[in-house]
Coordinates of C-alpha atoms and ligand atoms in Angstrom, one line a residue:
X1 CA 50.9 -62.3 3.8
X2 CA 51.0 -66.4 3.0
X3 CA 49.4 -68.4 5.4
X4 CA 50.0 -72.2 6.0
X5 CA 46.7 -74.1 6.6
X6 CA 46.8 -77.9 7.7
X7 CA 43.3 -78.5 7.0
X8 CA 40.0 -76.4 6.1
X9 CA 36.6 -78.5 6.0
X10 CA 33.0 -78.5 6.7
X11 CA 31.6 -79.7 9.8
X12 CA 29.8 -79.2 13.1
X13 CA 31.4 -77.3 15.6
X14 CA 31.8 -79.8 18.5
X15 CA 32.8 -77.7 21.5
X16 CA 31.9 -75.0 23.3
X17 CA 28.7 -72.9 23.7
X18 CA 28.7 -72.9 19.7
X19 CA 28.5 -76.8 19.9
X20 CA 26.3 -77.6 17.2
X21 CA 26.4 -75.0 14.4
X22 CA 27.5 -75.4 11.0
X23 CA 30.8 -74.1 9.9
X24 CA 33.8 -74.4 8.3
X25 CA 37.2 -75.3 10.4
X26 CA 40.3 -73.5 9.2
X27 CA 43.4 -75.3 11.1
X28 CA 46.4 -73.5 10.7
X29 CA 49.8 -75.2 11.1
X30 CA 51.9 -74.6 13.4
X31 CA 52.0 -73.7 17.5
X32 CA 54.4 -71.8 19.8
X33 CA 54.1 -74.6 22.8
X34 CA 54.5 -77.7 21.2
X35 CA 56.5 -78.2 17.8
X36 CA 53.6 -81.5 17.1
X37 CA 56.2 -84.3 16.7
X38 CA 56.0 -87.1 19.5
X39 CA 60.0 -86.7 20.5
X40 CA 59.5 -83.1 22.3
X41 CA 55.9 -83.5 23.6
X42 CA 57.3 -85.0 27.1
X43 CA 59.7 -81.2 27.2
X44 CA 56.8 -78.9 25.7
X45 CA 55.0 -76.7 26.9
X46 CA 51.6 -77.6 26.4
X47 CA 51.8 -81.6 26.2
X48 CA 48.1 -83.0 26.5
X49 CA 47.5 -81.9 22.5
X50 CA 45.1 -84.4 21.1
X51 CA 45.4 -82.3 17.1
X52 CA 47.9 -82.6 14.7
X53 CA 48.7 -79.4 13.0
X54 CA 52.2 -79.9 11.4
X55 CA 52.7 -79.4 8.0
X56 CA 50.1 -78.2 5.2
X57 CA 48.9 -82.0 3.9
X58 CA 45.1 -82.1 5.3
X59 CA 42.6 -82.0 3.3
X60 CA 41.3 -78.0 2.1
X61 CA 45.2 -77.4 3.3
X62 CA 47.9 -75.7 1.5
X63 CA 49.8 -72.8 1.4
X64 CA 47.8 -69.7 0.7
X65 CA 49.6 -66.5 -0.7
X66 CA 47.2 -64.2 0.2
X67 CA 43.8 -63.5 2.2
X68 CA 41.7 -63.4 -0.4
X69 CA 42.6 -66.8 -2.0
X70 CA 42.0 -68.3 1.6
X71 CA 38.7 -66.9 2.2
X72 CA 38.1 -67.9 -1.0
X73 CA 38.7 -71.2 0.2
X74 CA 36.3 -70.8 3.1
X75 CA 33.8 -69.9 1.3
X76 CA 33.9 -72.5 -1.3
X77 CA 33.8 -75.0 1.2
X78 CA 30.4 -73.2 2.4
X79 CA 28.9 -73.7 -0.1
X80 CA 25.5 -71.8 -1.9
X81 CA 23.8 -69.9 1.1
X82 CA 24.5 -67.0 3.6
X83 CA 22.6 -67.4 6.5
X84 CA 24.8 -68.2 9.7
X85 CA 27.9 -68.2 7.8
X86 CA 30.4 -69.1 10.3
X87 CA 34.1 -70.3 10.5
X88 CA 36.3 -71.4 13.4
X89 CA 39.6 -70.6 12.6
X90 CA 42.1 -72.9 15.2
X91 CA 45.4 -74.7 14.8
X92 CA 47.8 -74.6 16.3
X93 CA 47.7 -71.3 17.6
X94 CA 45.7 -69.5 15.2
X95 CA 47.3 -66.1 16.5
X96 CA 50.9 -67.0 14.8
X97 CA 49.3 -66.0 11.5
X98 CA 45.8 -64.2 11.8
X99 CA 45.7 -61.0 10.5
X100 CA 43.1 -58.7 10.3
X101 CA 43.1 -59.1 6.2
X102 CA 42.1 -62.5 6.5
X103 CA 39.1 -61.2 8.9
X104 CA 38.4 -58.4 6.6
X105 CA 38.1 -61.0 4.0
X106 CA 36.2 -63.6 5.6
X107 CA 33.9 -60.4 6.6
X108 CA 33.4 -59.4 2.8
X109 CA 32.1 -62.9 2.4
X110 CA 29.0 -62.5 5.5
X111 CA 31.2 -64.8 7.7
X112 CA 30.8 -64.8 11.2
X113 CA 34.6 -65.2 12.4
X114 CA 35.3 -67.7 15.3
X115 CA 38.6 -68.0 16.8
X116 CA 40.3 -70.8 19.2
X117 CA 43.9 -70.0 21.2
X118 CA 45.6 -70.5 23.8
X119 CA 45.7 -67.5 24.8
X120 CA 49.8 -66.2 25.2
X121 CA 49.4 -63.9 21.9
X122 CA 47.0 -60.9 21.9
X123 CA 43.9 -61.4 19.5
X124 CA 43.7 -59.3 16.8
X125 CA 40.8 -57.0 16.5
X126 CA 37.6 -57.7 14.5
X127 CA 37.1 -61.4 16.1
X128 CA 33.4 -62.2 16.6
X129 CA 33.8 -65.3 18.9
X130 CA 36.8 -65.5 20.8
X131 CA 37.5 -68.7 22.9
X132 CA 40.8 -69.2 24.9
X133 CA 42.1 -72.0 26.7
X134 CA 44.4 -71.9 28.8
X135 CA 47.7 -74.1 29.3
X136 CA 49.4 -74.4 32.9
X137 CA 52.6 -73.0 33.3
X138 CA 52.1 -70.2 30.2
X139 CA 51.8 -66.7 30.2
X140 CA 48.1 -65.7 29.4
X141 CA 48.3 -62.2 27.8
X142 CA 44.6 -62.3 26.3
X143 CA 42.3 -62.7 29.4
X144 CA 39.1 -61.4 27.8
X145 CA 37.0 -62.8 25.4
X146 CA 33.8 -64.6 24.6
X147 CA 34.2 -67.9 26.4
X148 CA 37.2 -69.5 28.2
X149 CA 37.6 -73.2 28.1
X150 CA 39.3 -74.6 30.6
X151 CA 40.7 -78.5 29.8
X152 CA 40.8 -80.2 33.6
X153 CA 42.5 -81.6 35.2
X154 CA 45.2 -79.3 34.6
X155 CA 48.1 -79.3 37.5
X156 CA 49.2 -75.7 37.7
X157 CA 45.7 -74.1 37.5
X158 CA 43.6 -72.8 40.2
X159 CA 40.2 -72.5 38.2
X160 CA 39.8 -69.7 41.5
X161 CA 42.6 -67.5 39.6
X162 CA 40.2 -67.1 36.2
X163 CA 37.0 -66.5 37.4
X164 CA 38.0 -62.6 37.2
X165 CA 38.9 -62.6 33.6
X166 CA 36.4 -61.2 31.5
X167 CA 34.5 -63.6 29.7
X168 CA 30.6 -64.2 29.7
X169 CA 31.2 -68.0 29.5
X170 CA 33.3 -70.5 31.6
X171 CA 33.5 -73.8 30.4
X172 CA 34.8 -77.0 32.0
X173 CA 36.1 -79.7 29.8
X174 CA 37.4 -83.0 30.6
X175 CA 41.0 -83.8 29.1
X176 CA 40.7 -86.5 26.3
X177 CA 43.1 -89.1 28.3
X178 CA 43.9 -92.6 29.5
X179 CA 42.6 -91.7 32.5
X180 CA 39.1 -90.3 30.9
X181 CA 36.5 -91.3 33.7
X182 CA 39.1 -89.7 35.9
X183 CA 38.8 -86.0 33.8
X184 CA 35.1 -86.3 33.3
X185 CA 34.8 -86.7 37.1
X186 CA 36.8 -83.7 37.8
X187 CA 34.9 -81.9 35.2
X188 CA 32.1 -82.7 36.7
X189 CA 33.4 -81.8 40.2
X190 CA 34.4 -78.4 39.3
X191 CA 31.1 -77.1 37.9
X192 CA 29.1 -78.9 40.9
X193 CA 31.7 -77.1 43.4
X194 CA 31.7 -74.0 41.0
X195 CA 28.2 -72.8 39.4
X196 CA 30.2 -70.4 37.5
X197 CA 32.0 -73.4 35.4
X198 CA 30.0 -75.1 32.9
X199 CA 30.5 -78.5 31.7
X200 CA 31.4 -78.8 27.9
X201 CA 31.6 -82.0 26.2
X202 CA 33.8 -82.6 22.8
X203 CA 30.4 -83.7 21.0
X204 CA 32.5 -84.1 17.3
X205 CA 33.8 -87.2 19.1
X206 CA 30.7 -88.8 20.3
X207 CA 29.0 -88.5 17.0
X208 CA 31.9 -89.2 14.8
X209 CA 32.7 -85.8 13.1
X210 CA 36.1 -84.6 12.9
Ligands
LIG1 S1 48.3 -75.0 22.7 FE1 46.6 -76.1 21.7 S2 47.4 -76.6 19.6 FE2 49.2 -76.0 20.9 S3 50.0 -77.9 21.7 FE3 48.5 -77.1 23.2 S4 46.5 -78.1 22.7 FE4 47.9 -78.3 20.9

């Protein structure tokens, strides 16, 4: 299978209980609740998206004709080394296109594989680190995982409604907004009202990574 990738580079993770660690970001283009361009965000689905994953012009992007050359990618990006060999692999909705011969692949190479969806496509097996976040109004069809990150404020969800899905972690995280103090005092709100809510901060933004 080809895969369209708008950007693959090396950073810190920002997010999440991973925040932090070393690895290499794999974007893939393209996303089933938002087509990206301005004009339909005020009709889509999801309409708070703060990445742009149209097209294949970032840079490590490209079309890739097969798993192999991908992970090849990854792993060049890596570098030498192969301790805590990690990737995040996010988009977009990474679940349009991963496959478990990319996984395999990334495997081969001692990666650790992290993933980041929405949610409304079923994860293929062989994820290590599954994170879903949830969008109000969709259908979430993958309600297990490692973590669930919930964006707030979020009209439409009832943080109540998830606390029985089956993740280990649930994190709080305040939409990146106009109305920002607003979000980061909801955040903060929810995990005070809610010990089982955690706050998470985008950390990649405070220090200047991408
Ligand atoms: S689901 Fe994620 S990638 Fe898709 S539009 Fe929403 S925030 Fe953006």
């Amino acid at each position: 299978m080809a895969y369209a990738v708008k950007e693959c580079f090396l950073t810190l993770q920002g997010e999440g209980v991973q925040a932090g660690s070393r690895a290499v970001f794999l974007r893939f283009a393209g996303c089933n609740l938002w087509s990206g361009r301005e004009a339909d965000r005020a009709t889509a689905a999801c309409n708070f998206c703060d990445t742009d994953f149209v097209g294949t012009d970032g840079p490590g992007g490209g079309k890739f004709a097969d798993a192999q050359s991908l992970a090849q990618q990854v792993e060049g990006l890596w570098g030498e080394g192969a301790d805590n060999r990690l990737v995040v692999i996010t988009g977009g909705e990474p679940m349009l296109q991963l496959d478990s011969a990319l996984i395999d692949a990334l495997h081969e190479r001692g990666f650790r594989v992290a993933v980041e969806s929405n949610g409304t496509i079923a994860a293929v097996p062989g994820i290590d680190w599954l994170c879903i976040s949830p969008k109000a109004g969709t259908e979430v069809v993958q309600r297990s995982g490692n973590e669930l990150k919930l964006v707030w404020p979020q009209p439409g969800i009832d943080p109540v409604d998830l606390e029985g899905w089956q993740f280990p972690h649930f994190l709080v995280q305040p939409m990146d907004c106009e109305e920002r103090e607003a979000a980061v005092q909801a955040a903060i709100d929810l995990a005070m009202e809610r010990p089982r809510w955690r706050l998470s901060l985008q950390a990649h933004k405070v220090v200047g990574l991408p």
